[in-house]
PDB file of C-alpha atoms in Angstrom:
ATOM      1  CA  MET A   1     -19.565  21.098  -1.260  1.00 76.00           C
ATOM      2  CA  PRO A   2     -19.995  17.248  -2.274  1.00 82.00           C
ATOM      3  CA  THR A   3     -22.883  15.538  -0.706  1.00 89.00           C
ATOM      4  CA  LEU A   4     -23.806  11.770  -0.282  1.00 91.00           C
ATOM      5  CA  ALA A   5     -26.329   9.468   1.119  1.00 93.00           C
ATOM      6  CA  VAL A   6     -25.736   7.865   4.246  1.00 92.00           C
ATOM      7  CA  TYR A   7     -26.672   4.055   4.155  1.00 92.00           C
ATOM      8  CA  ASP A   8     -27.074   1.441   6.757  1.00 91.00           C
ATOM      9  CA  MET A   9     -26.019  -1.728   6.858  1.00 91.00           C
ATOM     10  CA  THR A  10     -29.349  -2.709   4.919  1.00 90.00           C
ATOM     11  CA  LYS A  11     -28.579  -0.469   2.455  1.00 90.00           C
ATOM     12  CA  SER A  12     -31.592   2.119   3.362  1.00 90.00           C
ATOM     13  CA  LYS A  13     -30.776   5.353   3.379  1.00 91.00           C
ATOM     14  CA  VAL A  14     -30.772   7.377   6.807  1.00 90.00           C
ATOM     15  CA  GLY A  15     -29.463  10.619   5.781  1.00 90.00           C
ATOM     16  CA  ASP A  16     -27.050  13.043   3.814  1.00 91.00           C
ATOM     17  CA  ILE A  17     -23.525  14.041   4.555  1.00 92.00           C
ATOM     18  CA  GLU A  18     -21.976  17.057   3.392  1.00 91.00           C
ATOM     19  CA  LEU A  19     -18.345  16.361   2.555  1.00 91.00           C
ATOM     20  CA  ALA A  20     -15.554  19.007   2.997  1.00 91.00           C
ATOM     21  CA  GLU A  21     -14.312  20.723  -0.300  1.00 90.00           C
ATOM     22  CA  GLU A  22     -10.699  20.703   0.558  1.00 92.00           C
ATOM     23  CA  ILE A  23     -10.597  17.146   0.857  1.00 93.00           C
ATOM     24  CA  PHE A  24     -13.301  15.240  -1.167  1.00 93.00           C
ATOM     25  CA  ASN A  25     -12.985  18.051  -4.264  1.00 90.00           C
ATOM     26  CA  VAL A  26      -9.825  18.391  -5.397  1.00 92.00           C
ATOM     27  CA  GLU A  27      -8.342  18.229  -8.966  1.00 93.00           C
ATOM     28  CA  MET A  28      -6.566  14.904  -9.890  1.00 93.00           C
ATOM     29  CA  ASN A  29      -2.780  15.381 -10.078  1.00 94.00           C
ATOM     30  CA  GLU A  30      -1.587  11.948 -11.830  1.00 95.00           C
ATOM     31  CA  GLY A  31       1.918  13.001 -11.307  1.00 95.00           C
ATOM     32  CA  LEU A  32       1.922  13.215  -7.776  1.00 96.00           C
ATOM     33  CA  VAL A  33      -0.337  10.253  -7.202  1.00 96.00           C
ATOM     34  CA  HIS A  34       1.999   8.069  -9.120  1.00 97.00           C
ATOM     35  CA  GLN A  35       4.907   9.530  -6.859  1.00 96.00           C
ATOM     36  CA  ALA A  36       2.913   8.608  -3.696  1.00 96.00           C
ATOM     37  CA  VAL A  37       2.376   5.201  -5.020  1.00 97.00           C
ATOM     38  CA  VAL A  38       5.803   4.480  -6.010  1.00 97.00           C
ATOM     39  CA  MET A  39       7.240   5.790  -2.469  1.00 96.00           C
ATOM     40  CA  GLN A  40       4.807   3.383  -0.825  1.00 95.00           C
ATOM     41  CA  LEU A  41       5.707   0.219  -2.774  1.00 96.00           C
ATOM     42  CA  ALA A  42       9.081   1.229  -2.261  1.00 96.00           C
ATOM     43  CA  SER A  43       9.036   1.069   1.296  1.00 94.00           C
ATOM     44  CA  ARG A  44       7.660  -2.467   1.407  1.00 93.00           C
ATOM     45  CA  ARG A  45      10.870  -3.564  -0.299  1.00 93.00           C
ATOM     46  CA  LEU A  46      12.735  -5.567   1.697  1.00 94.00           C
ATOM     47  CA  GLY A  47      16.189  -4.898  -0.218  1.00 93.00           C
ATOM     48  CA  THR A  48      17.992  -8.032   1.233  1.00 95.00           C
ATOM     49  CA  HIS A  49      19.355  -9.198  -1.941  1.00 94.00           C
ATOM     50  CA  ALA A  50      23.058  -9.614  -1.381  1.00 95.00           C
ATOM     51  CA  THR A  51      26.158 -11.161  -3.635  1.00 94.00           C
ATOM     52  CA  LYS A  52      29.921 -11.577  -2.420  1.00 94.00           C
ATOM     53  CA  THR A  53      32.503  -9.791  -3.561  1.00 92.00           C
ATOM     54  CA  ARG A  54      36.009 -10.977  -4.057  1.00 90.00           C
ATOM     55  CA  GLY A  55      36.985 -10.054  -0.975  1.00 89.00           C
ATOM     56  CA  MET A  56      34.000 -12.039   0.880  1.00 91.00           C
ATOM     57  CA  VAL A  57      34.493 -15.012  -1.237  1.00 91.00           C
ATOM     58  CA  ARG A  58      36.333 -17.931   0.513  1.00 90.00           C
ATOM     59  CA  GLY A  59      39.606 -18.984  -0.585  1.00 86.00           C
ATOM     60  CA  GLY A  60      41.908 -17.320  -3.109  1.00 82.00           C
ATOM     61  CA  GLY A  61      44.901 -16.692  -0.604  1.00 84.00           C
ATOM     62  CA  ARG A  62      47.497 -18.206  -2.726  1.00 88.00           C
ATOM     63  CA  LYS A  63      48.917 -16.824  -6.166  1.00 91.00           C
ATOM     64  CA  PRO A  64      47.886 -19.487  -8.751  1.00 91.00           C
ATOM     65  CA  TRP A  65      51.144 -19.377 -10.481  1.00 93.00           C
ATOM     66  CA  ARG A  66      54.286 -17.182 -10.826  1.00 94.00           C
ATOM     67  CA  GLN A  67      54.014 -13.528 -12.302  1.00 95.00           C
ATOM     68  CA  LYS A  68      56.370 -14.253 -15.426  1.00 94.00           C
ATOM     69  CA  GLY A  69      57.460 -17.136 -17.499  1.00 94.00           C
ATOM     70  CA  THR A  70      54.326 -19.148 -17.835  1.00 93.00           C
ATOM     71  CA  GLY A  71      53.221 -17.394 -20.951  1.00 94.00           C
ATOM     72  CA  ARG A  72      49.576 -17.114 -19.211  1.00 94.00           C
ATOM     73  CA  ALA A  73      48.152 -13.772 -18.141  1.00 93.00           C
ATOM     74  CA  ARG A  74      48.975 -12.717 -14.802  1.00 93.00           C
ATOM     75  CA  ALA A  75      46.543 -13.808 -11.824  1.00 91.00           C
ATOM     76  CA  GLY A  76      46.592 -13.093  -8.134  1.00 90.00           C
ATOM     77  CA  SER A  77      43.740 -14.866  -6.835  1.00 90.00           C
ATOM     78  CA  ARG A  78      41.681 -18.010  -7.890  1.00 89.00           C
ATOM     79  CA  ARG A  79      38.678 -15.874  -6.436  1.00 91.00           C
ATOM     80  CA  SER A  80      39.158 -13.278  -9.095  1.00 92.00           C
ATOM     81  CA  PRO A  81      35.449 -12.044 -10.682  1.00 93.00           C
ATOM     82  CA  LEU A  82      37.005 -13.109 -14.006  1.00 91.00           C
ATOM     83  CA  TRP A  83      37.201 -16.833 -12.945  1.00 92.00           C
ATOM     84  CA  ARG A  84      34.553 -19.407 -12.412  1.00 90.00           C
ATOM     85  CA  GLY A  85      33.747 -19.515  -8.678  1.00 89.00           C
ATOM     86  CA  GLY A  86      34.983 -15.836  -8.216  1.00 92.00           C
ATOM     87  CA  GLY A  87      33.293 -13.113  -6.677  1.00 93.00           C
ATOM     88  CA  THR A  88      30.455 -10.836  -8.372  1.00 94.00           C
ATOM     89  CA  ILE A  89      31.201  -7.360  -9.998  1.00 93.00           C
ATOM     90  CA  PHE A  90      29.017  -4.561  -9.313  1.00 94.00           C
ATOM     91  CA  GLY A  91      26.589  -7.172  -7.670  1.00 94.00           C
ATOM     92  CA  PRO A  92      23.442  -6.152  -5.757  1.00 95.00           C
ATOM     93  CA  HIS A  93      23.909  -5.213  -1.779  1.00 95.00           C
ATOM     94  CA  PRO A  94      21.330  -4.873   1.146  1.00 96.00           C
ATOM     95  CA  ARG A  95      19.888  -1.516   0.864  1.00 94.00           C
ATOM     96  CA  SER A  96      16.666   0.400   1.465  1.00 95.00           C
ATOM     97  CA  TYR A  97      14.581   1.630  -1.281  1.00 95.00           C
ATOM     98  CA  SER A  98      12.253   3.610   0.712  1.00 95.00           C
ATOM     99  CA  PHE A  99      12.321   7.514  -0.075  1.00 94.00           C
ATOM    100  CA  THR A 100      10.115  10.629   1.442  1.00 94.00           C
ATOM    101  CA  MET A 101       7.778  13.021   0.024  1.00 94.00           C
ATOM    102  CA  PRO A 102       7.104  16.501   1.480  1.00 96.00           C
ATOM    103  CA  ARG A 103       3.928  16.265   4.019  1.00 94.00           C
ATOM    104  CA  LYS A 104       1.780  18.434   1.820  1.00 95.00           C
ATOM    105  CA  GLN A 105       2.453  16.515  -1.229  1.00 96.00           C
ATOM    106  CA  ARG A 106       1.328  13.082   0.442  1.00 95.00           C
ATOM    107  CA  ARG A 107      -1.661  14.941   1.797  1.00 95.00           C
ATOM    108  CA  LEU A 108      -2.826  16.165  -1.634  1.00 96.00           C
ATOM    109  CA  ALA A 109      -2.257  12.780  -3.213  1.00 96.00           C
ATOM    110  CA  LEU A 110      -4.490  11.398  -0.470  1.00 95.00           C
ATOM    111  CA  LYS A 111      -6.927  14.167  -1.201  1.00 95.00           C
ATOM    112  CA  CYS A 112      -6.753  13.647  -5.055  1.00 96.00           C
ATOM    113  CA  VAL A 113      -7.373   9.920  -4.798  1.00 95.00           C
ATOM    114  CA  LEU A 114     -10.553  10.083  -2.363  1.00 95.00           C
ATOM    115  CA  SER A 115     -11.937  13.352  -4.874  1.00 95.00           C
ATOM    116  CA  ASP A 116     -11.620  10.992  -7.333  1.00 94.00           C
ATOM    117  CA  LYS A 117     -13.640   8.166  -6.060  1.00 94.00           C
ATOM    118  CA  VAL A 118     -16.287  10.787  -5.069  1.00 93.00           C
ATOM    119  CA  LYS A 119     -16.573  11.932  -8.403  1.00 93.00           C
ATOM    120  CA  SER A 120     -16.991   8.640  -9.913  1.00 93.00           C
ATOM    121  CA  ASP A 121     -19.455   7.435  -7.602  1.00 91.00           C
ATOM    122  CA  ASP A 122     -17.286   4.706  -6.095  1.00 93.00           C
ATOM    123  CA  LEU A 123     -17.472   6.260  -2.237  1.00 94.00           C
ATOM    124  CA  ILE A 124     -20.152   5.082  -0.274  1.00 94.00           C
ATOM    125  CA  VAL A 125     -21.128   6.483   3.190  1.00 94.00           C
ATOM    126  CA  LEU A 126     -22.221   4.097   6.164  1.00 94.00           C
ATOM    127  CA  ASP A 127     -23.763   4.971   9.076  1.00 92.00           C
ATOM    128  CA  SER A 128     -21.843   2.590  11.273  1.00 90.00           C
ATOM    129  CA  LEU A 129     -20.008  -0.660  10.629  1.00 91.00           C
ATOM    130  CA  ASN A 130     -20.186  -3.388  13.373  1.00 90.00           C
ATOM    131  CA  PHE A 131     -21.065  -6.880  14.111  1.00 89.00           C
ATOM    132  CA  GLU A 132     -22.356  -8.557  17.191  1.00 87.00           C
ATOM    133  CA  THR A 133     -20.009 -11.371  16.675  1.00 89.00           C
ATOM    134  CA  PRO A 134     -17.013 -12.074  14.326  1.00 91.00           C
ATOM    135  CA  LYS A 135     -18.544 -13.669  11.239  1.00 91.00           C
ATOM    136  CA  THR A 136     -17.330 -14.157   7.849  1.00 93.00           C
ATOM    137  CA  LYS A 137     -20.923 -15.393   6.370  1.00 93.00           C
ATOM    138  CA  LYS A 138     -22.508 -11.921   7.871  1.00 92.00           C
ATOM    139  CA  PHE A 139     -19.911  -9.881   6.285  1.00 92.00           C
ATOM    140  CA  VAL A 140     -20.204 -11.842   2.813  1.00 93.00           C
ATOM    141  CA  GLU A 141     -24.223 -10.876   3.170  1.00 93.00           C
ATOM    142  CA  PHE A 142     -23.284  -7.515   3.596  1.00 92.00           C
ATOM    143  CA  GLN A 143     -21.101  -7.166   0.809  1.00 93.00           C
ATOM    144  CA  LYS A 144     -23.844  -8.779  -1.317  1.00 93.00           C
ATOM    145  CA  THR A 145     -26.683  -6.198   0.029  1.00 92.00           C
ATOM    146  CA  PHE A 146     -24.474  -3.504  -1.688  1.00 93.00           C
ATOM    147  CA  GLY A 147     -23.250  -5.838  -4.403  1.00 91.00           C
ATOM    148  CA  VAL A 148     -19.494  -5.451  -4.080  1.00 91.00           C
ATOM    149  CA  ASP A 149     -19.199  -9.497  -3.230  1.00 87.00           C
ATOM    150  CA  ASN A 150     -17.441  -9.662  -6.730  1.00 88.00           C
ATOM    151  CA  CYS A 151     -15.074  -6.673  -6.484  1.00 91.00           C
ATOM    152  CA  LYS A 152     -12.386  -5.336  -4.364  1.00 94.00           C
ATOM    153  CA  ALA A 153     -13.659  -3.150  -1.759  1.00 95.00           C
ATOM    154  CA  LEU A 154     -11.967  -0.830   1.072  1.00 95.00           C
ATOM    155  CA  PHE A 155     -13.745  -0.666   4.141  1.00 95.00           C
ATOM    156  CA  ILE A 156     -12.689   2.430   6.403  1.00 94.00           C
ATOM    157  CA  THR A 157     -13.679   3.008   9.888  1.00 93.00           C
ATOM    158  CA  LYS A 158     -12.606   5.479  12.584  1.00 92.00           C
ATOM    159  CA  GLU A 159     -10.666   2.742  14.586  1.00 92.00           C
ATOM    160  CA  LEU A 160     -10.206  -0.718  13.652  1.00 90.00           C
ATOM    161  CA  VAL A 161     -13.564  -2.764  14.523  1.00 88.00           C
ATOM    162  CA  GLU A 162     -12.123  -6.131  15.800  1.00 92.00           C
ATOM    163  CA  SER A 163     -15.691  -7.822  14.842  1.00 91.00           C
ATOM    164  CA  VAL A 164     -15.281  -6.186  11.225  1.00 92.00           C
ATOM    165  CA  VAL A 165     -11.670  -7.083  10.867  1.00 92.00           C
ATOM    166  CA  ARG A 166     -11.731 -10.771  11.965  1.00 93.00           C
ATOM    167  CA  SER A 167     -15.031 -10.992   9.797  1.00 92.00           C
ATOM    168  CA  SER A 168     -13.346  -9.768   6.673  1.00 92.00           C
ATOM    169  CA  ASN A 169      -9.862 -11.294   7.302  1.00 91.00           C
ATOM    170  CA  ASN A 170     -10.519 -14.304   5.207  1.00 89.00           C
ATOM    171  CA  LEU A 171     -11.729 -12.305   2.114  1.00 92.00           C
ATOM    172  CA  GLN A 172      -9.352 -11.624  -0.449  1.00 91.00           C
ATOM    173  CA  ASN A 173     -11.713  -8.997  -1.724  1.00 92.00           C
ATOM    174  CA  ALA A 174     -12.061  -6.861   1.053  1.00 93.00           C
ATOM    175  CA  LYS A 175      -9.767  -4.949   3.346  1.00 93.00           C
ATOM    176  CA  THR A 176     -10.532  -2.804   6.627  1.00 94.00           C
ATOM    177  CA  ILE A 177      -8.592  -0.167   7.720  1.00 94.00           C
ATOM    178  CA  GLY A 178      -8.775   2.776  10.426  1.00 93.00           C
ATOM    179  CA  ALA A 179      -9.120   6.356   9.530  1.00 92.00           C
ATOM    180  CA  LEU A 180      -5.389   7.037  10.350  1.00 92.00           C
ATOM    181  CA  GLN A 181      -4.267   4.283   8.446  1.00 92.00           C
ATOM    182  CA  LEU A 182      -5.506   5.980   5.126  1.00 93.00           C
ATOM    183  CA  ASN A 183      -3.091   5.691   2.296  1.00 94.00           C
ATOM    184  CA  VAL A 184      -3.140   5.938  -1.487  1.00 96.00           C
ATOM    185  CA  TYR A 185      -2.220   2.520  -2.840  1.00 95.00           C
ATOM    186  CA  ASP A 186      -5.311   1.031  -1.037  1.00 94.00           C
ATOM    187  CA  ILE A 187      -7.373   3.717  -2.187  1.00 95.00           C
ATOM    188  CA  LEU A 188      -6.450   2.877  -5.737  1.00 95.00           C
ATOM    189  CA  ASN A 189      -6.312  -0.514  -5.368  1.00 93.00           C
ATOM    190  CA  CYS A 190      -9.928  -0.999  -4.973  1.00 94.00           C
ATOM    191  CA  GLU A 191     -13.170  -0.423  -6.887  1.00 94.00           C
ATOM    192  CA  LYS A 192     -15.260   0.825  -4.080  1.00 94.00           C
ATOM    193  CA  VAL A 193     -14.619   2.575  -0.647  1.00 95.00           C
ATOM    194  CA  PHE A 194     -16.922   2.311   2.251  1.00 95.00           C
ATOM    195  CA  LEU A 195     -16.486   5.408   4.901  1.00 94.00           C
ATOM    196  CA  THR A 196     -18.186   5.630   8.174  1.00 94.00           C
ATOM    197  CA  LYS A 197     -19.626   8.624   9.282  1.00 93.00           C
ATOM    198  CA  ASP A 198     -17.153   9.004  12.233  1.00 91.00           C
ATOM    199  CA  ALA A 199     -14.327   8.291  10.119  1.00 93.00           C
ATOM    200  CA  ILE A 200     -15.231  10.991   7.595  1.00 93.00           C
ATOM    201  CA  GLU A 201     -15.194  13.552  10.832  1.00 92.00           C
ATOM    202  CA  LYS A 202     -11.614  11.809  11.677  1.00 93.00           C
ATOM    203  CA  ILE A 203     -10.355  12.428   8.345  1.00 93.00           C
ATOM    204  CA  GLN A 204     -11.724  15.949   7.813  1.00 92.00           C
ATOM    205  CA  GLU A 205     -10.301  16.718  11.259  1.00 91.00           C
ATOM    206  CA  VAL A 206      -6.791  15.394  10.535  1.00 91.00           C
ATOM    207  CA  TYR A 207      -6.511  16.551   7.006  1.00 88.00           C
ATOM    208  CA  ALA A 208      -8.587  19.648   6.790  1.00 79.00           C
TER     209      ALA A 208
END
């Protein structure tokens, strides 16, 4: 069972915590993790691209010339896709790119990336994370204390804490989410993951 040190916001060790074996010590499945990331990014695509077919292009109601006797190819509309200003053949139309994975696979992918962060010593446990008043300067000082002011870091609390969210909103290298918003892409897209003790309890309660 993995055991990690617990720190306060000044990086002083205040204890240890044992992590659930079935969540934080799972063998990596790269194929499954890749599929989970693709699924998440695909669901973000708007899919609003559109082109007009010959039936949508304005005009083209009159036959350009008679069927026979002109020496030219037969034509029924000036809006044929073969003509300039005509419709588009097989062009893109609005669609949804999203797809789903089985629930067990989504959860296993999440456990894989959490376990990987533990094994690479990139997961840090905090006793708590809160500020009296929202202040970006205080959050930057907190980042510098842990040496993550120049790298991407993900901060996970049990529930979104307003003072933490507002303090980190203006920082490009910091992101704050709640335990129930946990996802594979955000974990992979950062170098360090910070988890509060109550967030770990919530994660173990949901995913164990």
